[in-house]
Each structure stands twice: as C-alpha cells, then as structure tokens.
Tab-separated table of C-alpha atoms in Angstrom:
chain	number	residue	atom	x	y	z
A	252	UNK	CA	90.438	88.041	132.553
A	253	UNK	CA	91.719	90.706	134.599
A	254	UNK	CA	94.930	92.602	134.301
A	255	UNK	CA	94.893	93.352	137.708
A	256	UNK	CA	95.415	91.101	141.337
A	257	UNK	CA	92.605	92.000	144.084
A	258	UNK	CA	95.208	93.962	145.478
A	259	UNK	CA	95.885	96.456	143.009
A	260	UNK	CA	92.337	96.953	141.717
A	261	UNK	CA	91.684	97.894	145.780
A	262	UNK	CA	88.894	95.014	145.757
A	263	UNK	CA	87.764	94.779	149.459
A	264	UNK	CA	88.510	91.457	148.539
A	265	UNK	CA	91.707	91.325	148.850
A	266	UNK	CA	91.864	91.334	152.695
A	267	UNK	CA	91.357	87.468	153.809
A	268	UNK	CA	88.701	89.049	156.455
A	269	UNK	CA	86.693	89.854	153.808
A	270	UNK	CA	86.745	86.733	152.378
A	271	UNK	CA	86.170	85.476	155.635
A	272	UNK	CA	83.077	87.307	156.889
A	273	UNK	CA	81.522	86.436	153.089
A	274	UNK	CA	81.788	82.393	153.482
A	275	UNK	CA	80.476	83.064	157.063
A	276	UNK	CA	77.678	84.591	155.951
A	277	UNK	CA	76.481	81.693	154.052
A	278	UNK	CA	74.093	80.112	156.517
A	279	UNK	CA	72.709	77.321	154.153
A	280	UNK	CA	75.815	75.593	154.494
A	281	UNK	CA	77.116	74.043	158.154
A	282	UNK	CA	80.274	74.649	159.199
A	283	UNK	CA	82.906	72.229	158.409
A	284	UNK	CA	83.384	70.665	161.806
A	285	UNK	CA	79.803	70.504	162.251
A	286	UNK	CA	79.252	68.626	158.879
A	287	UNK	CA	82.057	65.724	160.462
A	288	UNK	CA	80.323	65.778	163.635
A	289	UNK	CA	77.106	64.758	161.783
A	290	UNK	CA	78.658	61.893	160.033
A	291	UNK	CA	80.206	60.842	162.888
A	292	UNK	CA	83.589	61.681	162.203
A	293	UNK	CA	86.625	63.467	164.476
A	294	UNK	CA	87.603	66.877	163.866
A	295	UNK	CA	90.810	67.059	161.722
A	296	UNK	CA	94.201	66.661	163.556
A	297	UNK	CA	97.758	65.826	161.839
A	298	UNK	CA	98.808	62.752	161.989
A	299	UNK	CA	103.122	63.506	160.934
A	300	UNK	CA	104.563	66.025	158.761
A	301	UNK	CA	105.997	64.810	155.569
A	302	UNK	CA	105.605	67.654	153.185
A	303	UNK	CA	107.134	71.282	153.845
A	304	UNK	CA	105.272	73.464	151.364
A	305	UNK	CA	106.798	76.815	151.256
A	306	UNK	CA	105.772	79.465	149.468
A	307	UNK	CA	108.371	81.766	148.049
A	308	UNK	CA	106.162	84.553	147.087
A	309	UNK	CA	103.275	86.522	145.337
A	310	UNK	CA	105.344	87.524	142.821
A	311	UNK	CA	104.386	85.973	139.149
A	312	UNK	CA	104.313	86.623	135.348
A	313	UNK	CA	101.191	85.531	135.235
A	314	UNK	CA	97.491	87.279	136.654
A	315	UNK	CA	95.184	83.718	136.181
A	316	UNK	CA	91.683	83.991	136.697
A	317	UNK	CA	91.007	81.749	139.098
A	318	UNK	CA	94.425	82.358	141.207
A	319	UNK	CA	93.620	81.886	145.042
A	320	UNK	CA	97.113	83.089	146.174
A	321	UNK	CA	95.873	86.276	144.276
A	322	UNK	CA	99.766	86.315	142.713
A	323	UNK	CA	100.684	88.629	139.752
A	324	UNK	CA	103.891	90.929	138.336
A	325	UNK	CA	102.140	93.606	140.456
A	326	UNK	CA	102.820	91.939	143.521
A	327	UNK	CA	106.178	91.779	145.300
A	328	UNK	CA	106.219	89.968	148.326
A	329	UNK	CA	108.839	87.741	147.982
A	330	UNK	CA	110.513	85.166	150.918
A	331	UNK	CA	113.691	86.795	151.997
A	332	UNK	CA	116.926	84.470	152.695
A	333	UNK	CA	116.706	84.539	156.448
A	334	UNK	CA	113.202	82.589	156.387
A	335	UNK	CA	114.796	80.618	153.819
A	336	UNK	CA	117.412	79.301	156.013
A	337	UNK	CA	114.599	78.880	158.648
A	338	UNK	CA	112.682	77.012	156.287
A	339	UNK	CA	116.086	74.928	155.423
A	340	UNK	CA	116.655	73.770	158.855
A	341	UNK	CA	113.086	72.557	159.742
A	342	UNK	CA	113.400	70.554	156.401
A	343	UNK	CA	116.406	68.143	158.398
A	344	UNK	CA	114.067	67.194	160.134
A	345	UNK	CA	114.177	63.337	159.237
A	346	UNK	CA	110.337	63.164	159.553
A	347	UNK	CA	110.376	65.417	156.562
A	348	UNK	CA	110.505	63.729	152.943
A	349	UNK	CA	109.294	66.516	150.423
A	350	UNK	CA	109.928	70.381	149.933
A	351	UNK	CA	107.017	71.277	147.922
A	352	UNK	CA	107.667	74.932	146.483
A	353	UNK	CA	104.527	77.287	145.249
A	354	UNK	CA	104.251	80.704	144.987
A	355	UNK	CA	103.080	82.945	142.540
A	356	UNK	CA	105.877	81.684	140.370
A	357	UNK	CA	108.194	80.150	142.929
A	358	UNK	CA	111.170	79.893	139.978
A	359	UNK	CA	111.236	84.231	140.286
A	360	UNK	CA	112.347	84.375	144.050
A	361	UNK	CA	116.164	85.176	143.380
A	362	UNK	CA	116.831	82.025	146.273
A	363	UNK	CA	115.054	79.353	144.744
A	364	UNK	CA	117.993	77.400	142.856
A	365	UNK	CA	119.478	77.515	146.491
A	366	UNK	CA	116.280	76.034	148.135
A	367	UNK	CA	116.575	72.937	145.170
A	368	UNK	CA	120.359	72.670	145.896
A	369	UNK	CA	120.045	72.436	149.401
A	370	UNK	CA	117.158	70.337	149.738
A	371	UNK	CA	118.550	67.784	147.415
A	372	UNK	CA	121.987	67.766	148.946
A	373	UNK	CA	119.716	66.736	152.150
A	374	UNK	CA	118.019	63.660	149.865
A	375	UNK	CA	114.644	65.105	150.263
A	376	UNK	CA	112.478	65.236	147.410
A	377	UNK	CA	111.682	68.523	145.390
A	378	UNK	CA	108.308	69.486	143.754
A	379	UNK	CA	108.442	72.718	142.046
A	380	UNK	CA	104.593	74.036	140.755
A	381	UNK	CA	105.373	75.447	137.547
A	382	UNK	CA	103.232	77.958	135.851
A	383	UNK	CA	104.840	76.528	132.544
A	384	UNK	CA	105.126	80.039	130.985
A	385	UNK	CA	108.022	81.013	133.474
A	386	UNK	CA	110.119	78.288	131.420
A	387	UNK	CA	110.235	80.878	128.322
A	388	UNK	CA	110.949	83.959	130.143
A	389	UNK	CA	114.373	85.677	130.195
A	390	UNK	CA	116.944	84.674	132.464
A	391	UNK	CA	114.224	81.384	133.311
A	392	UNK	CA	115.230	79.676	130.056
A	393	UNK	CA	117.761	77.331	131.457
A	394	UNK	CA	115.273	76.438	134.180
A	395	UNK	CA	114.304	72.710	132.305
A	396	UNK	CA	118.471	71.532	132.167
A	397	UNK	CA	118.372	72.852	136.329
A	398	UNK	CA	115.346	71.214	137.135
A	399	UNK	CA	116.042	68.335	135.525
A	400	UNK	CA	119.651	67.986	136.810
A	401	UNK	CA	118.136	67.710	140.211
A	402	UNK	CA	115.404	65.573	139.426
A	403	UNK	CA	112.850	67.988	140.484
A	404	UNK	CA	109.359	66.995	139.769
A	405	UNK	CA	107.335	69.282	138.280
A	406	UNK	CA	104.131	69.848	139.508
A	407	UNK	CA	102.480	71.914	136.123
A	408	UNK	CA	99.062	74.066	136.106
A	409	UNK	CA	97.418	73.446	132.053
A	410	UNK	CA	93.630	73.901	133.402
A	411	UNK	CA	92.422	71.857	129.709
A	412	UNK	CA	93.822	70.749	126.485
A	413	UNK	CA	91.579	73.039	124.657
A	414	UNK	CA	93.647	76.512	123.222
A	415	UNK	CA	89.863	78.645	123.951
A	416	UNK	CA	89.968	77.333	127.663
A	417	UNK	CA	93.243	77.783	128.831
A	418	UNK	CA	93.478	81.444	127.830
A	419	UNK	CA	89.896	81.821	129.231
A	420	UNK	CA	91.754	81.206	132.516
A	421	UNK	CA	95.098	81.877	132.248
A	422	UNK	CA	95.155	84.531	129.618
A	423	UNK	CA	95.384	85.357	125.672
A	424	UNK	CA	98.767	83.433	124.928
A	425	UNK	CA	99.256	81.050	127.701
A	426	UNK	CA	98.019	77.765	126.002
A	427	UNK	CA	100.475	77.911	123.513
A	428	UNK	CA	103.126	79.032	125.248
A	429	UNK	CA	102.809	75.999	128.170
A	430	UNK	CA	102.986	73.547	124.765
A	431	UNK	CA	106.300	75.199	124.141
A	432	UNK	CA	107.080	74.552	128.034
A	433	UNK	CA	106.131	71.150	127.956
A	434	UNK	CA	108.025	70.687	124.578
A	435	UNK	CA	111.182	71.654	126.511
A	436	UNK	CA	110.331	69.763	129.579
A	437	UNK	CA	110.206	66.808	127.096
A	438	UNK	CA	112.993	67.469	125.078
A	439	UNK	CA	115.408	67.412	128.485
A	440	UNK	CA	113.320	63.835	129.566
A	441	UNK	CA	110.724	64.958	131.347
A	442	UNK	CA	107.769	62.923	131.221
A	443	UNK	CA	108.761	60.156	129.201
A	444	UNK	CA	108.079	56.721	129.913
A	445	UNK	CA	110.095	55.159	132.019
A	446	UNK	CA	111.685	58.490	133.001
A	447	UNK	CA	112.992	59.478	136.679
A	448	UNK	CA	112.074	62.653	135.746
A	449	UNK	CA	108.146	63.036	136.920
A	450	UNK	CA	105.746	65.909	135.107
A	451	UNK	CA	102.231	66.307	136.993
A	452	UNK	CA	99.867	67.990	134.382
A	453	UNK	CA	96.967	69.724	137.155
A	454	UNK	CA	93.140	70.452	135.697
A	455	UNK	CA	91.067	72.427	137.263
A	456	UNK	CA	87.577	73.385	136.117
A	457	UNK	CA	87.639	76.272	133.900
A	458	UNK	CA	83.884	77.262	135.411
A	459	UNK	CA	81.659	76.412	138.556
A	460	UNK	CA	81.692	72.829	138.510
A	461	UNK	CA	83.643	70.071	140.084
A	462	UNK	CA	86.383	68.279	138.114
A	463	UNK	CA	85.509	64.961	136.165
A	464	UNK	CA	87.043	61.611	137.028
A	465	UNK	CA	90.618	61.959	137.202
A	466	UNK	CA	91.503	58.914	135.297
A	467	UNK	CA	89.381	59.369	132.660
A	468	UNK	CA	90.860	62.962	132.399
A	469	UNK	CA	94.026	61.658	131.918
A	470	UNK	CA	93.476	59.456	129.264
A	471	UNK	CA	91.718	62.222	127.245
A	472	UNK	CA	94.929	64.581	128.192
A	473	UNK	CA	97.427	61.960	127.332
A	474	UNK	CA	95.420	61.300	123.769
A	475	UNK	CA	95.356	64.827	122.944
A	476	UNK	CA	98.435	65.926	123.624
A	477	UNK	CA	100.331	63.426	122.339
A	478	UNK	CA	98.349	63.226	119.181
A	479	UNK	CA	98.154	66.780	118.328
A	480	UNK	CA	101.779	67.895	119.910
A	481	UNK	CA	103.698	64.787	120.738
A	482	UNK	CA	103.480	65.751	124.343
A	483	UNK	CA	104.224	62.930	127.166
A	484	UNK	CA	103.671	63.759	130.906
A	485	UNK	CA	103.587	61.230	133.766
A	486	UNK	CA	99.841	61.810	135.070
A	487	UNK	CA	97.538	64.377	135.930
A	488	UNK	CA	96.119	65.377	138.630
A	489	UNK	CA	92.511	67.301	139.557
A	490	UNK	CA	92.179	70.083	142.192
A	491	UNK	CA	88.595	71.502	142.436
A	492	UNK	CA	88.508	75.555	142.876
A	493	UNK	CA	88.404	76.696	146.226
A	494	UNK	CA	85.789	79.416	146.945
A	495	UNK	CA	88.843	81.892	148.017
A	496	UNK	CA	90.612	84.942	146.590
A	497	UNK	CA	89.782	85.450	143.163
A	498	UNK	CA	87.309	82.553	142.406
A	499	UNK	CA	85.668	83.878	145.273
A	500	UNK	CA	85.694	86.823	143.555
A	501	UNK	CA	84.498	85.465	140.451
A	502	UNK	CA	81.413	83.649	142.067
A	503	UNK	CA	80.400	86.742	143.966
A	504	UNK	CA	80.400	88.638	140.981
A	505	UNK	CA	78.273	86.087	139.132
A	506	UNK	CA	75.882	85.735	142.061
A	507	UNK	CA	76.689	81.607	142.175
A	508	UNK	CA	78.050	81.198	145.787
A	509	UNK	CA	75.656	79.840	146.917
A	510	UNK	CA	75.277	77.847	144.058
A	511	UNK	CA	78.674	76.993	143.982
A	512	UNK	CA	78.603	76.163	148.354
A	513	UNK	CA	75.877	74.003	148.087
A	514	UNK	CA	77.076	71.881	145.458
A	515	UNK	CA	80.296	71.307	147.649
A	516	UNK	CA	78.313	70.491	150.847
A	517	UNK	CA	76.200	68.148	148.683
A	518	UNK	CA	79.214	66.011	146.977
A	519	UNK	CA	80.495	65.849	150.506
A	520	UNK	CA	82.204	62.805	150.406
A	521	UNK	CA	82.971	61.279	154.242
A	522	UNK	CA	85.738	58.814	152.627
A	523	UNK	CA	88.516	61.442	150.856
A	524	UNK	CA	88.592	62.982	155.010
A	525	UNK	CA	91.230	60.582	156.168
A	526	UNK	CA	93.306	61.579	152.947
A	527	UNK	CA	93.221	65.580	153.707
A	528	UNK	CA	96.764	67.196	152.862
A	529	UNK	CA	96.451	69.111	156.042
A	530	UNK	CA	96.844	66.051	158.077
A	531	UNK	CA	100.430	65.591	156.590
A	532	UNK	CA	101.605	68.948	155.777
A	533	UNK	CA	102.630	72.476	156.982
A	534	UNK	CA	102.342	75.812	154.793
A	535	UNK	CA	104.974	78.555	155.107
A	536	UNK	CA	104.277	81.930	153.843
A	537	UNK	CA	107.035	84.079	152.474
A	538	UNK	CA	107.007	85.869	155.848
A	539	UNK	CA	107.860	82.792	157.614
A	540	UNK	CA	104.283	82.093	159.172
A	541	UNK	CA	103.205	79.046	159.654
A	542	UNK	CA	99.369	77.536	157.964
A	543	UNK	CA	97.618	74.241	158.211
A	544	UNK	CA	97.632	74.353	154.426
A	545	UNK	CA	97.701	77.014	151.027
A	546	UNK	CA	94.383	77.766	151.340
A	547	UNK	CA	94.317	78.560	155.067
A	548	UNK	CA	97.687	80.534	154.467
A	549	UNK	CA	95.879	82.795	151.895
A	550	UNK	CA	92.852	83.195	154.409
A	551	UNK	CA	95.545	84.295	157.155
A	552	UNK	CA	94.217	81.257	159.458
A	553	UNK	CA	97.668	80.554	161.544
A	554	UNK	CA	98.517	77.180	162.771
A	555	UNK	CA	97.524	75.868	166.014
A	556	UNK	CA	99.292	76.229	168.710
A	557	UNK	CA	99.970	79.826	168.846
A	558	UNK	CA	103.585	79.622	169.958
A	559	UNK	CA	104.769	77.711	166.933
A	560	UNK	CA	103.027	80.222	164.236
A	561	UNK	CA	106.563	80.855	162.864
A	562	UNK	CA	109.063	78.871	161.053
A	563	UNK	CA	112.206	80.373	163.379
A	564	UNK	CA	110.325	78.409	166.115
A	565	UNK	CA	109.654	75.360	164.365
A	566	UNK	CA	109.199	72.385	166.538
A	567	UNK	CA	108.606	69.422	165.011
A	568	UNK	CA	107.223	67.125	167.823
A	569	UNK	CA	104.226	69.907	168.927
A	570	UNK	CA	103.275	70.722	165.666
A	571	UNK	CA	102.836	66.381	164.711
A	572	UNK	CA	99.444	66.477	166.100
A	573	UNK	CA	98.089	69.574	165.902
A	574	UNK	CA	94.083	69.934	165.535
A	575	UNK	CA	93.796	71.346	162.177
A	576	UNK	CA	91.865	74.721	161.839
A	577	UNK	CA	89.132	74.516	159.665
A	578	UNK	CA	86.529	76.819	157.593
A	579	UNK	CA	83.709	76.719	154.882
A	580	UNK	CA	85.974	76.465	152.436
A	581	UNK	CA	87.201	73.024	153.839
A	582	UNK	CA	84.138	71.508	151.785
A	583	UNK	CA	86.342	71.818	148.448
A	584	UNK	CA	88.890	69.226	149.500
A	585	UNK	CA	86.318	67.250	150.149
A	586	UNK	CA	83.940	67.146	147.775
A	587	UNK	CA	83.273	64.155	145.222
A	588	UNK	CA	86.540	62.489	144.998
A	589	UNK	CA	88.324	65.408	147.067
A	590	UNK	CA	91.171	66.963	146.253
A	591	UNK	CA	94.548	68.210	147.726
A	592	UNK	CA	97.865	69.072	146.348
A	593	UNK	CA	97.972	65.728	145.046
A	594	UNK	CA	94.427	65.594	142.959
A	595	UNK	CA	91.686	63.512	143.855
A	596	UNK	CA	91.927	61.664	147.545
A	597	UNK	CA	89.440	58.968	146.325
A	598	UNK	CA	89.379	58.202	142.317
A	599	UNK	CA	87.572	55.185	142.880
C-alpha cells in the first residue's frame, strides 16, 4: 500500500492528462459514445438535478489503495468558505433534494458542520461518505452524536468483512478501527432496524474484478458482522473500481489494463444506462468547478456548457439538460449491474 498520493511520489500520473492520453490509447476498446451508438442508444444528457455532490477537499487521514480522488494527509486542497456559500445557494434551488458531501475525508474541511447545518435548516437531505476511521480521530470524536443529531446518512467505505482485505486496501489498522466506527455509529442508533438514522456499508473489489451481486453481498455482510461484532447497518451498496487515479495506477503497474478494459466493455450492460448518476447530478470541486460527476471531476473533464463551469454562475435551468461528457472510463458505471454513487443501477 503506498504511503504516498500520486502527487507526492511525482507519478506522471497524477496529472488527469496523463490519465487521459493512457485510456485513449487503448484502441481495443470503443469509445463510450460509440459503444451507445452501436446498441442503438442516445448519447447521455441530464434529465434534472437532484443531487449536489460537493467535494470539500483532498485532504484525508487516510492514503487507500485504490483512492481515485488520489486524497491523503499530504494533500491540502481544501474548499474555502466563499465556494461554500456558492455551493449553499445553488442547493435552494427547490429542484435540489440531496447534498451529497465526499472528499478525501469531507468531516476535516474546518466548514463542514456548517454545510450539514445549513443544508438541513433548508430540509434537504445530507449524505456524508465517511472513511469510518475519521470517527476516532481527535477533535472528530463527537462526529457520531453531530451526525446523528441531523440525521445525516452515512454513506461508509468497508471494501470486505475480511480483517486481511480491508488493510490490503485501506491500510495495516483500518479494519479494525472502522468496527470501532461502526460500533459508535451503532451505539448513537445508526443502523438499527427501524432506525431514521440510515448507514450505507460500500464494497468494492479489493482486486481486478467486478463486484458480486449486491444482494447477496449484503446478506453475507449483514451475517458476518452481526455475528462476529454485533454490527447492524441499513444496506450495502457495490461500486466497481474505476480505471482512474490510483487504480489506474495499480493496473498499469500490473500490466492488466487491458485486461481490466476489456472485461468492462464486455459486461457492458445497455439496461443500468438510463440509471447513470450523471443524468441526475452535478460534481463540485473544492475550487468551485463544476463536473458531470466524481470521476469526470478527478479527470478535470468540466461540465458542458462552458459558461456555467463554475458554481458562482450556477444556473439551474441550462445546466437541467446538459449532454453529459463522456470517456473510456464511462464503461465502469456500466458494466454488469452498473454502478453509481448509489451501488448497482440494475441488481436484478
């Protein structure tokens, strides 16, 4: 696991345009809008916005393997409050119904308790993704009694229920400190049956493969934790790894892109496109810039048009049903049962 993001090790691959030229280069696979084209499909465009996802910054106490925002504690981008306010007025936009806050760790931007507070004063609803870990740092230990006091839902990474895996990915440690997490999350109602207070476990595959069958996942989760550490969560979720940033990395290194490309062309699966998050979402990055999604954010792929790329201009109306820009690395939100933000667009 390294100790170090892209950006500190100087990896050429930390500059999106690497990244970029690299899934370019890989002529066995068709581009994305060619691939809809052939099954007779219409190139992506948003239908609404309902989901603000903002992302407070790379800053995190955590360097995971597999990281595509390429976040870490050597990283300090962090949103500032005047993008923050930006961000707070395009949420009142009625169309809007969820603030969805990422980062790195979106808990350590100093202005995040405000961004809850706010939100929720404006009845919107509040997903925080939660590392887990942050919950046991100093000055984050209170973090469950806030979260829970505005019915946040959390929205928490534990890539398998397995001690050996989790570290594998998230480093020597982590497993056992998201079961103390989760513990907490618990012990404040989070999770419970029954409870107002939601907790998404999310899986992703701890190698090159695509993630099982999301239901059956969450049977085995809910067995094992609960068994073994008395752990309830309301449901999990599966994201499949996009070929960005540090998996990117990883698969490069390993000589399995192409491996790893093919197999998402070949699962392509025509049915999860209507479902794309894209298509009822816009990214903010902690500069205020405006993405079709997380992944296109961390590939520096602005929104279309060009005149709305920043949240200060937000414009609700001309931004409703914008054609979506798309890439190779579209393919992993739609392979097998796709995924998005939310897990699997088609669990069957």
């Amino acid at each position: 696991m390294p100790s170090l993001t892209l950006l500190r090790q100087q990896s050429k691959l930390a500059d999106p345009r690497e990244q970029l030229k690299i899934l370019a280069a890989q002529d066995q696979v068709p581009t994305f809008d060619a691939q809809l084209e052939s099954h007779q499909l219409p190139l992506l465009q948003a239908q609404t916005l309902e989901t603000l996802q903002v992302n407070l910054g790379r800053l995190c106490n955590m360097t995971c393997e597999h990281c595509h925002v390429d976040a870490g504690p050597d990283r300090r981008e962090i949103m500032q409050i005047e993008n923050i306010e930006h961000c707070l007025r395009a949420l009142a936009h009625p169309g809007f119904q969820t603030l969805d806050l990422t980062g790195g760790a979106p808990e350590m931007n100093p202005h995040f308790r405000l961004m809850v507070r706010r939100g929720r004063e404006m009845g919107k609803r509040i997903i925080d993704r939660c590392n887990l870990t942050i919950l046991l740092a100093p000055g984050y230990r209170d973090l469950p009694e806030f979260l829970a006091e505005h019915e946040v839902e959390i929205v928490a990474s534990l890539p398998c229920y397995l001690e050996e895996n989790t570290d594998a990915q998230r480093g020597d440690g982590a497993f056992q400190k998201s079961i103390q997490a989760l513990k907490r999350l618990n012990e404040v109602g989070y999770g419970a049956p029954e409870s107002p207070l939601k907790l998404t476990l999310v899986y992703n595959p701890v190698g090159h493969s695509l993630p099982p069958d999301q239901g059956q996942l969450e049977s085995a989760y809910r067995e094992q934790l609960r068994s073994r550490f008395g752990i309830e969560f309301t449901n999990l979720i599966t994201i499949t790894n996009m070929p960005i940033s540090r998996y990117l990395s990883d698969l490069v290194a390993q000589e399995r892109l192409e491996e790893y490309m093919s197999r998402l062309v070949q699962a392509f699966n025509p049915e999860t496109v209507p479902g794309v998050m894209c298509r009822s979402l816009i990214s903010v990055d902690w500069e205020g810039y405006l993405y079709d999604c997380d992944f296109n954010q961390m590939l520096a792929l602005p929104v279309s048009p060009p005149r709305q790329r920043h949240i200060r201009d937000f414009d609700y109306g001309s931004l409703e049903k914008r054609p979506i820009v798309t890439q190779r690395h579209c393919f992993g939100c739609t392979a097998g049962a796709g995924s998005s933000c939310g897990g699997a667009l088609n669990p069957g």
